[in-house]
PDB file of C-alpha atoms in Angstrom:
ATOM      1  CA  UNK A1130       0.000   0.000   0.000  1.00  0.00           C
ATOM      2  CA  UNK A1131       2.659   2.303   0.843  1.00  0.00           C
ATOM      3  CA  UNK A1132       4.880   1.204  -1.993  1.00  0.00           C
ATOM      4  CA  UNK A1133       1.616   2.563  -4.548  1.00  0.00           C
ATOM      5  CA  UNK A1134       1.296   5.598  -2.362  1.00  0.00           C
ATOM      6  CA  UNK A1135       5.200   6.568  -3.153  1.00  0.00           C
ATOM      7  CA  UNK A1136       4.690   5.462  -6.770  1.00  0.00           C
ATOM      8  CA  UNK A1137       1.210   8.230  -7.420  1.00  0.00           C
ATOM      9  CA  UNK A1138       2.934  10.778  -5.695  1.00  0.00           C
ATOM     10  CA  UNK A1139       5.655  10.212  -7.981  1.00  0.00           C
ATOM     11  CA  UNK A1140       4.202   9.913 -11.435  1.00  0.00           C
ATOM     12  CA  UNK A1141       2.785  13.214  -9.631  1.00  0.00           C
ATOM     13  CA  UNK A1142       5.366  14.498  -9.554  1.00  0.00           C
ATOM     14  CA  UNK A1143       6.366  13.932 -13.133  1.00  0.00           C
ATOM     15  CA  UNK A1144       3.180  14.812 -14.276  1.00  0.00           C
ATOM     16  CA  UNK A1145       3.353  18.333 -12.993  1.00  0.00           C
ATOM     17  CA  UNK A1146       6.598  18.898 -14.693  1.00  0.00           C
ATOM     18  CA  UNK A1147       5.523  17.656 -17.717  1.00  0.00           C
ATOM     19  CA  UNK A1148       2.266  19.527 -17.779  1.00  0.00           C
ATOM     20  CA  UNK A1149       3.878  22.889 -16.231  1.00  0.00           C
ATOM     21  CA  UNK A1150       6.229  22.816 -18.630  1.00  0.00           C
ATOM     22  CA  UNK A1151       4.048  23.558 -21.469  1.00  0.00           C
ATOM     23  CA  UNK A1152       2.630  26.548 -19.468  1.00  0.00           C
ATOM     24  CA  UNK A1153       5.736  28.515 -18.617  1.00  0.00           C
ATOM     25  CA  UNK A1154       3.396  31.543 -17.884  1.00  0.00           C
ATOM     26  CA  UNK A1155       2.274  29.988 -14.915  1.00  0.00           C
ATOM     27  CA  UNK A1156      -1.220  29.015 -15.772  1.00  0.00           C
ATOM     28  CA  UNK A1157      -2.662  26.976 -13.006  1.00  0.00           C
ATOM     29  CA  UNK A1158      -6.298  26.889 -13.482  1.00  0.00           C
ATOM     30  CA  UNK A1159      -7.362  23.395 -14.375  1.00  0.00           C
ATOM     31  CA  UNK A1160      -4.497  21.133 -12.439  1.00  0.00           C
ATOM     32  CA  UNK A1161      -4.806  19.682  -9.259  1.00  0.00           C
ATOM     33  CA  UNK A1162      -3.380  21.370  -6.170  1.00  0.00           C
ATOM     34  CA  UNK A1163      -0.461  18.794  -5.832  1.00  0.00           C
ATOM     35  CA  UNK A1164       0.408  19.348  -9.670  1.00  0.00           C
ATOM     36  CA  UNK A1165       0.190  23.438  -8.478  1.00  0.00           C
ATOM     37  CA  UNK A1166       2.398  22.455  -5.314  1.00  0.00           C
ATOM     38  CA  UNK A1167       5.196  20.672  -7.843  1.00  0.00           C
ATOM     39  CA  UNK A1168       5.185  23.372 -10.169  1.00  0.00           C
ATOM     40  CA  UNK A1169       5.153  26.499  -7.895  1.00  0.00           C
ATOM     41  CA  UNK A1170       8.302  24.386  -5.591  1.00  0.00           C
ATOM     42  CA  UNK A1171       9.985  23.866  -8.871  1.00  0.00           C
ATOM     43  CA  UNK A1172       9.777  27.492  -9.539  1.00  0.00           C
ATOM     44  CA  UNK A1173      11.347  28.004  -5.921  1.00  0.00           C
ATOM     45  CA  UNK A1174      13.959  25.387  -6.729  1.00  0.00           C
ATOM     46  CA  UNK A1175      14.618  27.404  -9.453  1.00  0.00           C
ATOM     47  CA  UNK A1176      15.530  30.730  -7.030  1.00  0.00           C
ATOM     48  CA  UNK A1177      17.623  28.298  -5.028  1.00  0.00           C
ATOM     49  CA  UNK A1178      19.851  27.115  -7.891  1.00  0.00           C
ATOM     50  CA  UNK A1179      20.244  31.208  -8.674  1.00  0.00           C
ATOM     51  CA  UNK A1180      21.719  31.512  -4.857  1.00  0.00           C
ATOM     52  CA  UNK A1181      24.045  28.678  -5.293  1.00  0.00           C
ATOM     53  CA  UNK A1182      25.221  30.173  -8.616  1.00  0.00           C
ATOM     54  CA  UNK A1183      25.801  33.435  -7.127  1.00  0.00           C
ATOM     55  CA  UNK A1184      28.114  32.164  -4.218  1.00  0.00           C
ATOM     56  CA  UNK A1185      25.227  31.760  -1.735  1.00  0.00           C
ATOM     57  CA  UNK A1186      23.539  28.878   0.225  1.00  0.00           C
ATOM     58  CA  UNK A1187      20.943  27.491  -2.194  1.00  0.00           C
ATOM     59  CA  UNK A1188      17.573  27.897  -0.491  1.00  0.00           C
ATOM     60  CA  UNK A1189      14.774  29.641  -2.836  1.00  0.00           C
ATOM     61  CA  UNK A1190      10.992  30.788  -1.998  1.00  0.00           C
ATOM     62  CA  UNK A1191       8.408  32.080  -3.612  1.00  0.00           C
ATOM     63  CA  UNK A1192       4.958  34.102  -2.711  1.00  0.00           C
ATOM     64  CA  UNK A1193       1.402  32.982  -4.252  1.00  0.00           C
ATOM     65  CA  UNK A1194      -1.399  34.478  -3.814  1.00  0.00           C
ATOM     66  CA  UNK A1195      -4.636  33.442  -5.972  1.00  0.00           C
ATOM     67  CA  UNK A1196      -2.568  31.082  -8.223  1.00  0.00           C
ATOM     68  CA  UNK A1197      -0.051  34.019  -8.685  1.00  0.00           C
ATOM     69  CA  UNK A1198       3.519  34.293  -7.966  1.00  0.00           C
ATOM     70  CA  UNK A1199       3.816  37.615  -6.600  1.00  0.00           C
ATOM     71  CA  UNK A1200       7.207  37.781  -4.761  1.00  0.00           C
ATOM     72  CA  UNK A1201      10.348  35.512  -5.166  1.00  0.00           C
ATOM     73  CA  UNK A1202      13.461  35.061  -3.002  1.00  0.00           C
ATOM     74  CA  UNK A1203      16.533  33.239  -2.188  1.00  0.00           C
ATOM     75  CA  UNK A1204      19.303  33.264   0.740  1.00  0.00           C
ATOM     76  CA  UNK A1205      21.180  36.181  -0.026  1.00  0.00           C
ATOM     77  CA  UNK A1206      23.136  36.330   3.174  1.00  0.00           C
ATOM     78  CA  UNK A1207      26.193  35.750   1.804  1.00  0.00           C
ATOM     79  CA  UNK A1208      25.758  38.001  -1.564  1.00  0.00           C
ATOM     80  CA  UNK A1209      24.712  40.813   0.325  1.00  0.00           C
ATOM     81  CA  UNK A1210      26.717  40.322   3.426  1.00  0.00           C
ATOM     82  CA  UNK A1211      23.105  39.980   5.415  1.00  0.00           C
ATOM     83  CA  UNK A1212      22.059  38.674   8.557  1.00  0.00           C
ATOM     84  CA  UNK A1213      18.525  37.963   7.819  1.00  0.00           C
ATOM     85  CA  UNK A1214      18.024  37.394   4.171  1.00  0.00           C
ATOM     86  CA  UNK A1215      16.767  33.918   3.829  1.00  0.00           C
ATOM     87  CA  UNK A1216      14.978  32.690   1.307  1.00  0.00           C
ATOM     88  CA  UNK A1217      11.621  33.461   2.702  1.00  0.00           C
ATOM     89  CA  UNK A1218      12.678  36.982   3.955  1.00  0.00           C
ATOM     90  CA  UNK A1219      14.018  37.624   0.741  1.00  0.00           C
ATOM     91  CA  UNK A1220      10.620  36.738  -0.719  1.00  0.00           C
ATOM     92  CA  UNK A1221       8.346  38.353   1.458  1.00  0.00           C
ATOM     93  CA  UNK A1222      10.985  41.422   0.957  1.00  0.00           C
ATOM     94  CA  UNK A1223      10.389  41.544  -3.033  1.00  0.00           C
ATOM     95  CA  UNK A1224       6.264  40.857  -2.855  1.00  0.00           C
ATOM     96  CA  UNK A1225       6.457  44.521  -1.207  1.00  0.00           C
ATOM     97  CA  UNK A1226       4.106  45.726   1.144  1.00  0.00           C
ATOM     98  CA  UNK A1227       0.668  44.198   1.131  1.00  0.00           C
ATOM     99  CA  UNK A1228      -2.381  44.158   3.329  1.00  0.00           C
ATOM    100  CA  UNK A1229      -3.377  41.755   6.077  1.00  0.00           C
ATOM    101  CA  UNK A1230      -6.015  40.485   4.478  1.00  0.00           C
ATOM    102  CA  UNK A1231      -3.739  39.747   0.946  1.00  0.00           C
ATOM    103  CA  UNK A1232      -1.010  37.575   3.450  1.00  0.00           C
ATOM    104  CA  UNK A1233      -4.115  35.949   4.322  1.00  0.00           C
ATOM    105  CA  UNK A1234      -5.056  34.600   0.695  1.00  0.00           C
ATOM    106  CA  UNK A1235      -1.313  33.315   0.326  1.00  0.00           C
ATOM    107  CA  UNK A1236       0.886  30.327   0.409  1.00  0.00           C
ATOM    108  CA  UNK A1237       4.593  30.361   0.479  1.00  0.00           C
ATOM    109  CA  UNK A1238       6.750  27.957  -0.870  1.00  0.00           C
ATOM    110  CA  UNK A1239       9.991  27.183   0.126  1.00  0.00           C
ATOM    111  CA  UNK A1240      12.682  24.097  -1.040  1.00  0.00           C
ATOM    112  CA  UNK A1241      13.719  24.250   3.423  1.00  0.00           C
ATOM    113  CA  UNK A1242      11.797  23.802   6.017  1.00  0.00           C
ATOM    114  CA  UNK A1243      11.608  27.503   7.275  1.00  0.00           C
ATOM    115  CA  UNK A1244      14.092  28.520  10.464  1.00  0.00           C
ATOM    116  CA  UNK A1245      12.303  30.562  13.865  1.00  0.00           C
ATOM    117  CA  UNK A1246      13.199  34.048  11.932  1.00  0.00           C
ATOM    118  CA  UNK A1247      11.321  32.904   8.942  1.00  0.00           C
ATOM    119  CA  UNK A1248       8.679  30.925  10.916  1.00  0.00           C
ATOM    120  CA  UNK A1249       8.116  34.149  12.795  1.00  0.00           C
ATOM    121  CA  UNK A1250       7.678  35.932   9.612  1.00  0.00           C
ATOM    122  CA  UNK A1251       4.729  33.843   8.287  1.00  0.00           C
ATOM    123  CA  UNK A1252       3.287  33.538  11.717  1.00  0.00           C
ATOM    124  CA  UNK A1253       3.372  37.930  12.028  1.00  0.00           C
ATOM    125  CA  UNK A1254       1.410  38.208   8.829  1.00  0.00           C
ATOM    126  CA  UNK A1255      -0.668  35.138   9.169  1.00  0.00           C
ATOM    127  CA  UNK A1256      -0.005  33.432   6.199  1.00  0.00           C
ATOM    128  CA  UNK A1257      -2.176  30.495   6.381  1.00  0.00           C
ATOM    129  CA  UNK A1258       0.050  27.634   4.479  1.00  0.00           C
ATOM    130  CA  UNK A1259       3.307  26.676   4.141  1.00  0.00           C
ATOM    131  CA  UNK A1260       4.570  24.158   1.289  1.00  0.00           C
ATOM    132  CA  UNK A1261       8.110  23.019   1.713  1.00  0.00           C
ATOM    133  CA  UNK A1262      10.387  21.042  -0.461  1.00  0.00           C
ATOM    134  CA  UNK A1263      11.992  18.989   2.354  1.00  0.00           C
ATOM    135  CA  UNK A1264      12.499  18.917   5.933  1.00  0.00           C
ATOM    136  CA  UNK A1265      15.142  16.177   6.087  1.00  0.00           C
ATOM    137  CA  UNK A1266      18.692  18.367   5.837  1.00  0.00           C
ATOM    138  CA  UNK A1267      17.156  20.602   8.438  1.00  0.00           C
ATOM    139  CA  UNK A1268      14.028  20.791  10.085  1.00  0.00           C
ATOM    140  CA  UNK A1269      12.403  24.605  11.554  1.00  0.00           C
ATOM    141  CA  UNK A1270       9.419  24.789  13.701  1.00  0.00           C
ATOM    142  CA  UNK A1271       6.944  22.649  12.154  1.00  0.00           C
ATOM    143  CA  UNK A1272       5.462  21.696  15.087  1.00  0.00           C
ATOM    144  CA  UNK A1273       5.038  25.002  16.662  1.00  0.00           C
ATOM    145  CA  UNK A1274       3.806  26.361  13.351  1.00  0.00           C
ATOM    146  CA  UNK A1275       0.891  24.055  13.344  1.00  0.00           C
ATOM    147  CA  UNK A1276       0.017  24.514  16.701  1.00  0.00           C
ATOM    148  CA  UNK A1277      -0.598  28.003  15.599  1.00  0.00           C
ATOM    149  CA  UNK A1278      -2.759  27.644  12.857  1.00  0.00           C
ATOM    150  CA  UNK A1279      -0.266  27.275  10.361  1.00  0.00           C
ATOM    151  CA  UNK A1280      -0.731  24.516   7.604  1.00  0.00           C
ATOM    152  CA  UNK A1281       2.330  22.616   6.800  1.00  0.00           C
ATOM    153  CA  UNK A1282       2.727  20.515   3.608  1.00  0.00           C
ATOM    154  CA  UNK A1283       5.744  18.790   3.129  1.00  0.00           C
ATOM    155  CA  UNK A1284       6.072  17.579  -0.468  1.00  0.00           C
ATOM    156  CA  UNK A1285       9.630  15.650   0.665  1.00  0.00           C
ATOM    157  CA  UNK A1286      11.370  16.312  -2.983  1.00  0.00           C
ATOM    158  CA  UNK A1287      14.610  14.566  -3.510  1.00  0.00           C
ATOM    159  CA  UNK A1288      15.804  17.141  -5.609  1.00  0.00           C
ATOM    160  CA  UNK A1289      15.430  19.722  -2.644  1.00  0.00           C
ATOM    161  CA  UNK A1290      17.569  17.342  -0.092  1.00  0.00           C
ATOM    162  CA  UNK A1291      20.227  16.571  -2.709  1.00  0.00           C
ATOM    163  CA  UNK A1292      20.802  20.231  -3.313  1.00  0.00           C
ATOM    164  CA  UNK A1293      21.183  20.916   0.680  1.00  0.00           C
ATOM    165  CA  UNK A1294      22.873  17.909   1.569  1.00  0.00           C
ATOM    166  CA  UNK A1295      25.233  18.678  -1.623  1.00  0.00           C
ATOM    167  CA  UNK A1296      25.947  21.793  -0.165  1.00  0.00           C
ATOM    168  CA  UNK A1297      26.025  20.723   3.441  1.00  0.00           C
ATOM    169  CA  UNK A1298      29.034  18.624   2.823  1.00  0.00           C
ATOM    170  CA  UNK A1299      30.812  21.201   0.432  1.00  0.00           C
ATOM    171  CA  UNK A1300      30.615  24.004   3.217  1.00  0.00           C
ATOM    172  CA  UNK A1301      29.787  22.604   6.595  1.00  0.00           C
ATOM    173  CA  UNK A1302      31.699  25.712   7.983  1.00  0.00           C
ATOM    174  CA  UNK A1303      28.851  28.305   6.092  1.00  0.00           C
ATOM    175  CA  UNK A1304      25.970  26.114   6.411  1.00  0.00           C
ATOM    176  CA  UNK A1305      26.322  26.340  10.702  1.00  0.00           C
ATOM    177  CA  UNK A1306      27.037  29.867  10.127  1.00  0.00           C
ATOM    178  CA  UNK A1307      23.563  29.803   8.584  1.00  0.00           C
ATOM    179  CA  UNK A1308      21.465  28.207  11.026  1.00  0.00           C
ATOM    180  CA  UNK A1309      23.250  29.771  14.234  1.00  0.00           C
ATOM    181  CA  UNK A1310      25.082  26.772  15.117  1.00  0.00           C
TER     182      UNK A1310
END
């Protein structure tokens, strides 16, 4: 049973990057919300590889609201010699300033389970869901999240833990530098 569980979520998987593919503009009316999870965390993969080629920790977001991308981020602590600017930060930085009630229609995506700064983040403007691309390589306050109201979907992509653990064992030294260790 499990074994055909892993196997749909899979083909999935494929499916969505098959079908999102010939929609580049983003068009999600019409697919299911797990194909909309795959594409929107692939477009999120996509800021994380842009981090890693700049020199930074590869860790990439992104902002929907109503099917929409509407801000996009990635770790930029190193490029811009930052404390805070995670992935999420980074995102929530570029949507700009929106209303309560907007934060409230979102979901943010991001290939790492979110830290406490970022956590705190969503939690301050109440953005209802959270989609992450694994929680594996490091794991941020799930539990604490839900307990406030926060719902947490963990689509566990192996492309998302081989790019962390990848990295992880390349620079150990600016990955605890990262997480406050």
């Amino acid at each position: 049973m499990k074994k055909n569980k892993a196997l749909r979520a899979k083909s999935t998987e494929y499916r969505a990057e098959f079908l999102h593919s010939l929609h580049p503009c983003g068009k999600t009316a019409g697919y299911s919300a797990m194909e909309n999870n795959f594409y929107f965390m692939n477009e999120a993969i996509k800021e994380a590889r842009k981090g890693l080629g700049e020199g930074g920790i590869p860790i990439g977001s992104v902002l929907v609201k109503n099917g929409k991308i509407i801000g996009r981020g990635h770790n930029r602590r190193v490029q811009k010699k930052s404390a805070i600017l995670h992935a999420e930060m980074d995102c929530l930085e570029n949507a700009g300033r929106l209303k309560a009630r907007d934060y409230k229609k979102c979901v943010i995506y991001s290939t790492l389970s979110p830290c406490d700064m970022c956590t705190g983040a969503i939690l301050l403007y109440k953005i209802p869901k959270v989609i992450i691309g694994e929680n594996k390589t490091f794991k941020g306050p799930e539990a604490y999240s839900k307990k406030r109201g926060i719902k947490i979907v963990n689509l566990d992509m192996r492309e998302c833990r081989n790019i962390m653990s990848d990295f992880i064992l390349k620079k150990p030294e600016l990955w605890n530098e990262d997480i406050g260790v």
